[in-house]
Amino acid sequence: MRYRSRRYSRIMLSAAALATAGICGAAYGQSMSGSIETVTVTAEKRSENIQNVPIAITAFTGAALQSKDVTGLAQLSAMTPNVTLDAGTPFGGDSSVLSASIRGIGSDDFAFNIDPAVGVYLDGVYLARTIGANVDLLDVARIEVAKGPQGTLFGRNTIGGAISIVTRDPGDHFDWKAQVTTGSRNRRDIGLTVDIPLSDTVRTSLTVSSVQQDGYQKVVPYNNVNNYLIESPNPHNGGVDQHSAYGGTKRQAVRGKLVWGPNSRFTTTVTAEWTHEDQEAQPVTALQTWPNTPNPGGAIAGLYTACTHGATIGVLCSSRRADGWPSVGGLMPLNTPGINWLPIDASTTQTGNIDTTYAHGPNFAKFDAEGLGITLQYDLTPDITLKSITGARHINWHIGTNLDGSPENGLFLNVTDKQRQTQFSEELQAVGTALGERL
């Protein structure tokens, strides 16, 4: 009994030590004196201590983001409970597209006619499209993730929540900071930030970033011993650019900021940004294809194979080809004289290595964005602040990706798309207190 009692005591002491370690881990950010660092947020359109904000919110300071090497918004998904941020929605093919959901409420589509359920704001300017919403986190002061419906304070398209990105204001003395990162697959990341005060009332900053790395999913040749017909990429819509790999990055971004404060009551902030991307599409691997699937009728590959074998499934197997050939679902019938169709099965879509693919179709992701924001803030009284936020943004996006993993470059699961958008927004705020801070 004494031995068991001692063993029980050792178990209890070990559990207490683990609990203490857990408490210390949860207190990340405390100083050596035991005080917790104060994090100021503007989730309620005014500067407040995060401890006093009546909203479920997670905030990250610029120093915390840098220490964890967070360079894109989607990387916060692993650090924020109940938040899923996917860089590249299904069929998107581009890491600049953000699929965001909070507490299960979100949208996975990049189409312009579908509004997102999680709003993304950059220095108060709403980013209306998921394309380009996975912004580069250049010289960020903090990021606030407000969970749950935020329509009262942020407006429409925030039923799941809102993500507010606040960039750092320029310093009042000359300063600069540079960062260079190298790695495998010819990774070359360069970042530079410079603070340039022009006078006692005018401060400016310039941040430049370049990210480049080769893709890791290599395109390998298909051994076409059966002399199957393999069509060329469809030249319509997005383009036919091809690369020897998928998953590479090549992006440059510039952000400039000017703050003019002629007196203690009035401040003008102007922010301009430019992003250029010309890289490979995101990698895709076909894990299973017909006839390996238990329900071939429910698979696109099954439909393709059924149509080419002469099945009649309404208009799905009877549409005409634009080039005048006899058609079965936009494809020539399997029994067309002189045509040996490529079967879409495991032998043509899966190489046996997840880091290689037969996909020789269109492979590109091109994105250009220019944005301008002007914020005017005036303290009307010690208790009332007026603010105007004006934003303009233009995006131009082209993508092409081969999703089936096969060497077939024609119509089967090759996605190309191009979209453009120009937006203008204006927001007026009056924030303050009255009636002895009861209102």
Tab-separated table of C-alpha atoms in Angstrom:
chain	number	residue	atom	x	y	z
A	1	MET	CA	0.000	0.000	0.000
A	2	ARG	CA	2.834	2.382	0.761
A	3	TYR	CA	4.434	1.697	-2.629
A	4	ARG	CA	1.140	2.333	-4.407
A	5	SER	CA	0.668	5.518	-2.407
A	6	ARG	CA	4.102	6.819	-3.416
A	7	ARG	CA	3.465	5.903	-7.036
A	8	TYR	CA	0.126	7.740	-6.872
A	9	SER	CA	1.921	10.793	-5.450
A	10	ARG	CA	4.460	10.723	-8.276
A	11	ILE	CA	1.616	10.519	-10.842
A	12	MET	CA	-0.147	13.504	-9.255
A	13	LEU	CA	3.088	15.522	-9.229
A	14	SER	CA	3.683	14.679	-12.906
A	15	ALA	CA	0.146	15.737	-13.780
A	16	ALA	CA	0.611	18.997	-11.900
A	17	ALA	CA	3.863	19.647	-13.763
A	18	LEU	CA	2.152	19.028	-17.099
A	19	ALA	CA	-0.717	21.326	-16.151
A	20	THR	CA	1.761	24.028	-15.175
A	21	ALA	CA	3.563	23.609	-18.502
A	22	GLY	CA	0.228	23.923	-20.300
A	23	ILE	CA	-0.569	27.141	-18.452
A	24	CYS	CA	2.822	28.575	-19.361
A	25	GLY	CA	2.302	27.594	-23.003
A	26	ALA	CA	-1.103	29.303	-23.077
A	27	ALA	CA	0.442	32.472	-21.694
A	28	TYR	CA	2.564	33.014	-24.804
A	29	GLY	CA	3.451	36.690	-25.053
A	30	GLN	CA	3.808	37.389	-21.347
A	31	SER	CA	6.772	39.384	-20.204
A	32	MET	CA	9.210	38.150	-17.576
A	33	SER	CA	7.437	40.308	-15.001
A	34	GLY	CA	4.224	38.336	-15.540
A	35	SER	CA	2.250	41.096	-17.286
A	36	ILE	CA	0.411	40.348	-20.535
A	37	GLU	CA	1.194	42.451	-23.593
A	38	THR	CA	-1.645	44.829	-24.464
A	39	VAL	CA	-3.067	44.239	-27.953
A	40	THR	CA	-5.125	47.112	-29.369
A	41	VAL	CA	-7.745	46.262	-32.003
A	42	THR	CA	-10.343	48.223	-33.974
A	43	ALA	CA	-12.986	45.535	-34.435
A	44	GLU	CA	-15.625	47.994	-33.163
A	45	LYS	CA	-14.292	50.818	-35.381
A	46	ARG	CA	-12.373	52.345	-32.453
A	47	SER	CA	-9.123	51.500	-30.698
A	48	GLU	CA	-9.734	49.179	-27.741
A	49	ASN	CA	-7.876	46.673	-25.633
A	50	ILE	CA	-8.692	43.237	-27.038
A	51	GLN	CA	-9.556	42.115	-23.509
A	52	ASN	CA	-12.477	44.569	-23.469
A	53	VAL	CA	-13.987	43.847	-26.896
A	54	PRO	CA	-17.314	41.939	-26.645
A	55	ILE	CA	-16.584	39.951	-29.839
A	56	ALA	CA	-15.064	36.520	-30.375
A	57	ILE	CA	-11.819	37.737	-31.913
A	58	THR	CA	-8.291	36.497	-32.559
A	59	ALA	CA	-5.587	39.062	-33.214
A	60	PHE	CA	-1.991	38.753	-34.392
A	61	THR	CA	0.610	41.480	-34.087
A	62	GLY	CA	3.160	42.113	-36.810
A	63	ALA	CA	5.942	40.797	-34.588
A	64	ALA	CA	4.061	37.543	-33.988
A	65	LEU	CA	3.476	37.069	-37.724
A	66	GLN	CA	7.145	37.646	-38.482
A	67	SER	CA	8.318	35.249	-35.784
A	68	LYS	CA	6.156	32.504	-37.311
A	69	ASP	CA	7.174	33.367	-40.897
A	70	VAL	CA	3.588	34.106	-41.948
A	71	THR	CA	3.666	35.772	-45.375
A	72	GLY	CA	0.155	35.047	-46.689
A	73	LEU	CA	-3.288	35.337	-45.160
A	74	ALA	CA	-4.129	31.656	-45.717
A	75	GLN	CA	-1.318	30.608	-43.346
A	76	LEU	CA	-3.381	31.876	-40.403
A	77	SER	CA	-5.732	28.921	-40.784
A	78	ALA	CA	-3.457	26.690	-38.691
A	79	MET	CA	-3.173	29.348	-35.965
A	80	THR	CA	-6.816	30.413	-35.558
A	81	PRO	CA	-9.460	28.126	-33.993
A	82	ASN	CA	-12.662	27.554	-36.015
A	83	VAL	CA	-11.204	29.328	-39.054
A	84	THR	CA	-10.415	27.671	-42.404
A	85	LEU	CA	-8.473	29.673	-44.986
A	86	ASP	CA	-7.694	27.734	-48.176
A	87	ALA	CA	-5.265	29.262	-50.668
A	88	GLY	CA	-6.854	28.206	-53.949
A	89	THR	CA	-10.476	27.129	-54.104
A	90	PRO	CA	-11.490	23.973	-56.000
A	91	PHE	CA	-10.829	24.502	-59.733
A	92	GLY	CA	-9.187	27.848	-58.870
A	93	GLY	CA	-5.667	26.726	-59.662
A	94	ASP	CA	-4.115	29.828	-58.080
A	95	SER	CA	-2.831	30.484	-54.566
A	96	SER	CA	-4.053	34.110	-54.689
A	97	VAL	CA	-7.672	32.903	-54.457
A	98	LEU	CA	-8.894	32.669	-50.854
A	99	SER	CA	-11.596	30.266	-49.721
A	100	ALA	CA	-12.502	31.479	-46.217
A	101	SER	CA	-14.935	30.012	-43.720
A	102	ILE	CA	-15.429	30.751	-40.035
A	103	ARG	CA	-17.376	28.367	-37.824
A	104	GLY	CA	-18.364	26.433	-40.937
A	105	ILE	CA	-19.843	29.454	-42.744
A	106	GLY	CA	-18.051	30.346	-45.981
A	107	SER	CA	-17.799	29.921	-49.737
A	108	ASP	CA	-15.557	27.718	-51.895
A	109	ASP	CA	-16.286	29.372	-55.249
A	110	PHE	CA	-14.326	32.133	-56.988
A	111	ALA	CA	-17.110	33.044	-59.446
A	112	PHE	CA	-17.936	36.754	-59.607
A	113	ASN	CA	-21.655	36.116	-59.161
A	114	ILE	CA	-21.104	34.519	-55.733
A	115	ASP	CA	-20.477	36.805	-52.777
A	116	PRO	CA	-18.139	35.556	-50.040
A	117	ALA	CA	-19.442	34.896	-46.533
A	118	VAL	CA	-16.268	36.135	-44.812
A	119	GLY	CA	-15.285	39.718	-45.528
A	120	VAL	CA	-11.616	40.645	-45.961
A	121	TYR	CA	-10.584	44.268	-45.336
A	122	LEU	CA	-7.236	45.880	-46.086
A	123	ASP	CA	-6.752	49.130	-44.134
A	124	GLY	CA	-10.519	49.454	-43.952
A	125	VAL	CA	-11.103	48.875	-47.694
A	126	TYR	CA	-13.323	45.878	-48.463
A	127	LEU	CA	-11.924	43.324	-50.949
A	128	ALA	CA	-15.048	42.380	-52.854
A	129	ARG	CA	-13.760	39.221	-54.572
A	130	THR	CA	-12.106	36.057	-53.319
A	131	ILE	CA	-9.637	36.394	-56.205
A	132	GLY	CA	-6.679	38.259	-54.762
A	133	ALA	CA	-8.013	38.071	-51.203
A	134	ASN	CA	-5.047	35.927	-50.107
A	135	VAL	CA	-2.983	39.095	-49.961
A	136	ASP	CA	0.730	39.260	-49.218
A	137	LEU	CA	1.238	40.382	-45.634
A	138	LEU	CA	3.701	43.177	-46.318
A	139	ASP	CA	4.714	45.284	-43.316
A	140	VAL	CA	1.578	44.430	-41.327
A	141	ALA	CA	0.864	46.003	-37.944
A	142	ARG	CA	-1.801	43.459	-36.967
A	143	ILE	CA	-4.533	41.160	-38.262
A	144	GLU	CA	-7.913	40.830	-36.559
A	145	VAL	CA	-10.188	37.835	-37.151
A	146	ALA	CA	-13.721	38.566	-35.866
A	147	LYS	CA	-15.818	35.409	-35.664
A	148	GLY	CA	-19.564	35.236	-36.183
A	149	PRO	CA	-21.890	37.611	-38.066
A	150	GLN	CA	-20.362	41.108	-38.340
A	151	GLY	CA	-22.955	42.865	-40.512
A	152	THR	CA	-23.682	45.569	-37.925
A	153	LEU	CA	-20.124	46.933	-37.939
A	154	PHE	CA	-18.713	45.712	-41.277
A	155	GLY	CA	-21.704	45.477	-43.618
A	156	ARG	CA	-22.769	42.777	-46.071
A	157	ASN	CA	-20.975	39.525	-46.914
A	158	THR	CA	-19.754	39.000	-43.346
A	159	ILE	CA	-22.277	36.436	-42.074
A	160	GLY	CA	-19.386	34.114	-41.194
A	161	GLY	CA	-17.068	36.802	-39.887
A	162	ALA	CA	-14.585	39.462	-40.928
A	163	ILE	CA	-10.812	39.588	-41.348
A	164	SER	CA	-9.213	43.019	-40.978
A	165	ILE	CA	-5.618	43.581	-42.111
A	166	VAL	CA	-3.995	46.758	-40.786
A	167	THR	CA	-0.650	47.769	-42.265
A	168	ARG	CA	2.030	49.536	-40.248
A	169	ASP	CA	2.236	53.330	-40.273
A	170	PRO	CA	5.599	54.864	-41.274
A	171	GLY	CA	8.004	55.800	-38.482
A	172	ASP	CA	9.108	59.334	-37.632
A	173	HIS	CA	12.791	58.670	-38.396
A	174	PHE	CA	14.694	57.024	-41.230
A	175	ASP	CA	14.867	53.260	-40.849
A	176	TRP	CA	15.091	50.182	-43.033
A	177	LYS	CA	14.781	46.432	-42.715
A	178	ALA	CA	15.639	43.681	-45.199
A	179	GLN	CA	15.060	39.944	-45.236
A	180	VAL	CA	16.385	37.254	-47.598
A	181	THR	CA	15.303	33.605	-47.576
A	182	THR	CA	16.711	30.773	-49.689
A	183	GLY	CA	15.809	27.129	-49.848
A	184	SER	CA	15.217	24.067	-51.970
A	185	ARG	CA	13.798	24.208	-55.487
A	186	ASN	CA	15.593	27.508	-56.112
A	187	ARG	CA	13.649	29.407	-53.469
A	188	ARG	CA	14.576	33.103	-53.439
A	189	ASP	CA	12.460	35.369	-51.223
A	190	ILE	CA	13.451	39.022	-50.775
A	191	GLY	CA	11.740	41.668	-48.659
A	192	LEU	CA	12.685	45.289	-48.007
A	193	THR	CA	10.958	48.000	-45.953
A	194	VAL	CA	12.140	51.603	-45.743
A	195	ASP	CA	10.725	54.440	-43.588
A	196	ILE	CA	11.411	57.890	-45.067
A	197	PRO	CA	10.090	60.912	-43.114
A	198	LEU	CA	9.787	63.930	-45.426
A	199	SER	CA	9.101	66.483	-42.686
A	200	ASP	CA	7.767	66.798	-39.166
A	201	THR	CA	4.226	66.306	-40.509
A	202	VAL	CA	4.756	63.948	-43.462
A	203	ARG	CA	5.964	60.365	-43.072
A	204	THR	CA	6.303	57.762	-45.827
A	205	SER	CA	7.252	54.105	-46.153
A	206	LEU	CA	7.933	51.730	-49.035
A	207	THR	CA	7.825	47.936	-48.903
A	208	VAL	CA	8.987	45.650	-51.721
A	209	SER	CA	8.650	41.870	-51.832
A	210	SER	CA	9.658	39.170	-54.310
A	211	VAL	CA	8.814	35.475	-53.841
A	212	GLN	CA	10.045	32.785	-56.225
A	213	GLN	CA	10.311	28.996	-56.051
A	214	ASP	CA	10.124	26.132	-58.580
A	215	GLY	CA	7.181	23.734	-58.515
A	216	TYR	CA	7.463	20.376	-56.783
A	217	GLN	CA	4.996	18.306	-58.845
A	218	LYS	CA	6.882	17.432	-62.013
A	219	VAL	CA	5.159	16.794	-65.339
A	220	VAL	CA	6.407	13.498	-66.772
A	221	PRO	CA	5.854	12.150	-70.319
A	222	TYR	CA	3.160	9.545	-70.886
A	223	ASN	CA	4.310	6.349	-72.582
A	224	ASN	CA	1.700	6.244	-75.348
A	225	VAL	CA	2.447	2.696	-76.548
A	226	ASN	CA	-1.161	2.233	-77.738
A	227	ASN	CA	-1.038	5.341	-79.925
A	228	TYR	CA	-4.013	7.017	-78.267
A	229	LEU	CA	-5.322	10.313	-79.629
A	230	ILE	CA	-4.187	13.168	-77.369
A	231	GLU	CA	-5.639	16.555	-78.282
A	232	SER	CA	-3.866	19.889	-77.945
A	233	PRO	CA	-4.906	22.406	-75.281
A	234	ASN	CA	-8.049	24.400	-76.031
A	235	PRO	CA	-6.804	27.854	-77.096
A	236	HIS	CA	-9.995	29.636	-76.040
A	237	ASN	CA	-10.674	31.751	-72.949
A	238	GLY	CA	-7.727	31.731	-70.531
A	239	GLY	CA	-4.754	30.601	-72.630
A	240	VAL	CA	-2.560	27.552	-73.285
A	241	ASP	CA	0.653	28.328	-71.368
A	242	GLN	CA	2.398	25.237	-70.037
A	243	HIS	CA	5.198	24.527	-67.546
A	244	SER	CA	7.253	21.489	-66.638
A	245	ALA	CA	5.923	21.426	-63.072
A	246	TYR	CA	3.010	22.482	-60.876
A	247	GLY	CA	3.083	24.321	-57.547
A	248	GLY	CA	5.715	26.970	-58.181
A	249	THR	CA	5.538	30.588	-57.020
A	250	LYS	CA	6.657	33.758	-58.745
A	251	ARG	CA	5.176	36.955	-57.365
A	252	GLN	CA	6.262	40.552	-56.793
A	253	ALA	CA	4.490	43.142	-54.661
A	254	VAL	CA	5.010	46.791	-53.740
A	255	ARG	CA	3.201	48.856	-51.120
A	256	GLY	CA	3.694	52.537	-50.359
A	257	LYS	CA	2.172	54.526	-47.515
A	258	LEU	CA	2.048	58.244	-46.716
A	259	VAL	CA	0.755	59.773	-43.491
A	260	TRP	CA	0.208	63.525	-43.214
A	261	GLY	CA	-0.684	64.948	-39.812
A	262	PRO	CA	-0.619	68.776	-39.902
A	263	ASN	CA	-2.005	68.906	-36.358
A	264	SER	CA	-3.093	66.635	-33.557
A	265	ARG	CA	-6.732	66.547	-34.738
A	266	PHE	CA	-6.490	65.795	-38.476
A	267	THR	CA	-4.685	62.933	-40.263
A	268	THR	CA	-4.565	61.883	-43.903
A	269	THR	CA	-3.325	58.401	-44.836
A	270	VAL	CA	-2.721	57.330	-48.444
A	271	THR	CA	-1.886	53.723	-49.294
A	272	ALA	CA	-1.036	52.376	-52.759
A	273	GLU	CA	-0.204	48.792	-53.661
A	274	TRP	CA	0.720	46.731	-56.724
A	275	THR	CA	0.937	42.952	-57.126
A	276	HIS	CA	2.107	40.938	-60.123
A	277	GLU	CA	1.995	37.151	-60.328
A	278	ASP	CA	3.027	34.884	-63.213
A	279	GLN	CA	3.512	31.374	-61.928
A	280	GLU	CA	2.529	27.724	-62.273
A	281	ALA	CA	-0.903	26.424	-61.362
A	282	GLN	CA	-1.451	24.589	-58.108
A	283	PRO	CA	-0.752	20.832	-58.147
A	284	VAL	CA	-3.647	18.393	-58.445
A	285	THR	CA	-3.542	14.590	-58.136
A	286	ALA	CA	-6.268	12.181	-59.281
A	287	LEU	CA	-6.599	9.669	-56.442
A	288	GLN	CA	-9.136	7.379	-58.099
A	289	THR	CA	-10.796	7.079	-61.506
A	290	TRP	CA	-13.391	4.916	-63.210
A	291	PRO	CA	-13.576	1.930	-63.470
A	292	ASN	CA	-11.956	1.772	-59.989
A	293	THR	CA	-14.756	3.788	-58.373
A	294	PRO	CA	-17.612	1.794	-56.812
A	295	ASN	CA	-20.184	4.061	-58.526
A	296	PRO	CA	-18.938	4.830	-62.053
A	297	GLY	CA	-22.228	6.482	-63.007
A	298	GLY	CA	-21.586	9.204	-60.443
A	299	ALA	CA	-18.094	10.118	-61.693
A	300	ILE	CA	-17.266	12.564	-64.481
A	301	ALA	CA	-14.771	10.036	-65.793
A	302	GLY	CA	-17.545	7.463	-65.891
A	303	LEU	CA	-19.746	9.801	-67.924
A	304	TYR	CA	-16.886	10.453	-70.337
A	305	THR	CA	-16.239	6.762	-70.827
A	306	ALA	CA	-19.939	5.954	-71.166
A	307	CYS	CA	-20.447	8.635	-73.814
A	308	THR	CA	-17.443	7.561	-75.869
A	309	HIS	CA	-18.707	3.972	-75.757
A	310	GLY	CA	-21.970	5.009	-77.401
A	311	ALA	CA	-24.276	5.610	-74.422
A	312	THR	CA	-27.251	7.959	-74.839
A	313	ILE	CA	-27.663	10.200	-71.762
A	314	GLY	CA	-29.768	13.068	-73.091
A	315	VAL	CA	-27.898	16.184	-74.137
A	316	LEU	CA	-24.845	15.079	-72.154
A	317	CYS	CA	-23.914	12.706	-74.970
A	318	SER	CA	-25.456	14.469	-77.982
A	319	SER	CA	-24.002	17.996	-78.188
A	320	ARG	CA	-22.222	18.944	-81.408
A	321	ARG	CA	-18.499	19.729	-81.603
A	322	ALA	CA	-17.614	23.239	-82.712
A	323	ASP	CA	-15.172	21.886	-85.309
A	324	GLY	CA	-17.886	19.926	-87.116
A	325	TRP	CA	-16.764	16.406	-86.171
A	326	PRO	CA	-19.450	13.896	-85.143
A	327	SER	CA	-20.041	14.393	-81.443
A	328	VAL	CA	-20.751	12.445	-78.292
A	329	GLY	CA	-20.954	14.881	-75.392
A	330	GLY	CA	-18.600	17.222	-77.221
A	331	LEU	CA	-16.302	14.267	-77.992
A	332	MET	CA	-16.017	12.112	-81.086
A	333	PRO	CA	-17.570	8.625	-80.606
A	334	LEU	CA	-15.205	5.843	-79.659
A	335	ASN	CA	-15.962	4.040	-82.915
A	336	THR	CA	-15.045	7.013	-85.140
A	337	PRO	CA	-12.863	5.589	-87.941
A	338	GLY	CA	-9.175	6.298	-87.433
A	339	ILE	CA	-9.637	7.538	-83.835
A	340	ASN	CA	-8.112	5.657	-80.892
A	341	TRP	CA	-9.462	7.413	-77.794
A	342	LEU	CA	-7.419	7.709	-74.623
A	343	PRO	CA	-9.134	5.815	-71.758
A	344	ILE	CA	-9.503	7.837	-68.567
A	345	ASP	CA	-8.519	5.318	-65.915
A	346	ALA	CA	-5.740	4.655	-63.398
A	347	SER	CA	-3.240	3.802	-66.148
A	348	THR	CA	-3.552	7.270	-67.737
A	349	THR	CA	-4.182	9.529	-64.721
A	350	GLN	CA	-1.971	8.135	-61.938
A	351	THR	CA	1.795	7.835	-62.149
A	352	GLY	CA	2.225	6.045	-58.823
A	353	ASN	CA	4.013	9.068	-57.343
A	354	ILE	CA	2.004	11.937	-55.884
A	355	ASP	CA	4.769	14.370	-56.837
A	356	THR	CA	4.543	13.565	-60.565
A	357	THR	CA	1.715	13.913	-63.068
A	358	TYR	CA	0.871	13.190	-66.685
A	359	ALA	CA	-1.105	16.453	-66.899
A	360	HIS	CA	0.262	18.199	-69.983
A	361	GLY	CA	-2.647	20.626	-70.306
A	362	PRO	CA	-2.752	24.358	-69.587
A	363	ASN	CA	-0.698	25.257	-66.526
A	364	PHE	CA	-0.507	28.898	-65.456
A	365	ALA	CA	-1.722	31.420	-62.880
A	366	LYS	CA	-1.443	35.106	-63.759
A	367	PHE	CA	-2.716	37.846	-61.489
A	368	ASP	CA	-2.286	41.608	-61.470
A	369	ALA	CA	-3.789	43.977	-58.906
A	370	GLU	CA	-3.553	47.700	-58.232
A	371	GLY	CA	-5.142	49.328	-55.208
A	372	LEU	CA	-5.435	52.797	-53.709
A	373	GLY	CA	-6.826	53.805	-50.322
A	374	ILE	CA	-7.296	57.254	-48.793
A	375	THR	CA	-8.339	57.649	-45.165
A	376	LEU	CA	-9.214	61.039	-43.668
A	377	GLN	CA	-9.635	61.219	-39.897
A	378	TYR	CA	-10.709	64.280	-37.922
A	379	ASP	CA	-11.307	64.542	-34.190
A	380	LEU	CA	-14.370	66.765	-34.142
A	381	THR	CA	-14.425	66.862	-30.339
A	382	PRO	CA	-12.514	64.934	-27.682
A	383	ASP	CA	-15.401	62.433	-27.771
A	384	ILE	CA	-16.320	62.264	-31.493
A	385	THR	CA	-14.146	61.209	-34.452
A	386	LEU	CA	-15.119	61.509	-38.113
A	387	LYS	CA	-13.497	59.223	-40.681
A	388	SER	CA	-13.706	58.806	-44.454
A	389	ILE	CA	-12.325	55.657	-46.117
A	390	THR	CA	-12.098	55.769	-49.923
A	391	GLY	CA	-10.888	52.732	-51.839
A	392	ALA	CA	-10.299	51.808	-55.480
A	393	ARG	CA	-9.016	48.465	-56.739
A	394	HIS	CA	-8.540	46.708	-60.082
A	395	ILE	CA	-7.699	43.032	-60.651
A	396	ASN	CA	-6.904	41.058	-63.810
A	397	TRP	CA	-6.768	37.266	-63.445
A	398	HIS	CA	-5.958	34.417	-65.872
A	399	ILE	CA	-5.642	30.763	-64.851
A	400	GLY	CA	-5.303	27.398	-66.569
A	401	THR	CA	-5.051	24.001	-64.939
A	402	ASN	CA	-5.370	20.339	-65.918
A	403	LEU	CA	-7.360	18.650	-63.145
A	404	ASP	CA	-7.636	15.070	-64.401
A	405	GLY	CA	-3.919	14.265	-64.266
A	406	SER	CA	-4.015	12.694	-67.717
A	407	PRO	CA	-2.040	13.623	-70.851
A	408	GLU	CA	-5.343	14.505	-72.577
A	409	ASN	CA	-5.059	18.235	-73.276
A	410	GLY	CA	-8.445	18.814	-74.884
A	411	LEU	CA	-11.782	19.372	-73.190
A	412	PHE	CA	-11.740	16.835	-70.369
A	413	LEU	CA	-11.337	18.569	-66.989
A	414	ASN	CA	-9.077	21.296	-68.326
A	415	VAL	CA	-10.063	24.588	-66.728
A	416	THR	CA	-9.119	27.980	-68.135
A	417	ASP	CA	-10.644	31.225	-66.962
A	418	LYS	CA	-10.073	34.960	-67.082
A	419	GLN	CA	-11.760	37.576	-64.948
A	420	ARG	CA	-11.417	41.295	-64.422
A	421	GLN	CA	-12.883	43.530	-61.779
A	422	THR	CA	-12.806	47.205	-60.899
A	423	GLN	CA	-14.287	48.402	-57.617
A	424	PHE	CA	-14.785	51.710	-55.847
A	425	SER	CA	-15.919	52.076	-52.260
A	426	GLU	CA	-16.615	54.927	-49.879
A	427	GLU	CA	-17.312	54.604	-46.159
A	428	LEU	CA	-18.140	57.415	-43.724
A	429	GLN	CA	-17.875	56.858	-39.982
A	430	ALA	CA	-18.816	58.897	-36.939
A	431	VAL	CA	-17.517	57.207	-33.800
A	432	GLY	CA	-17.722	58.545	-30.290
A	433	THR	CA	-19.402	58.553	-26.921
A	434	ALA	CA	-22.139	60.638	-25.337
A	435	LEU	CA	-24.376	60.843	-22.294
A	436	GLY	CA	-21.536	60.119	-19.915
A	437	GLU	CA	-20.280	57.226	-22.081
A	438	ARG	CA	-23.673	55.500	-21.825
A	439	LEU	CA	-24.155	55.929	-25.588
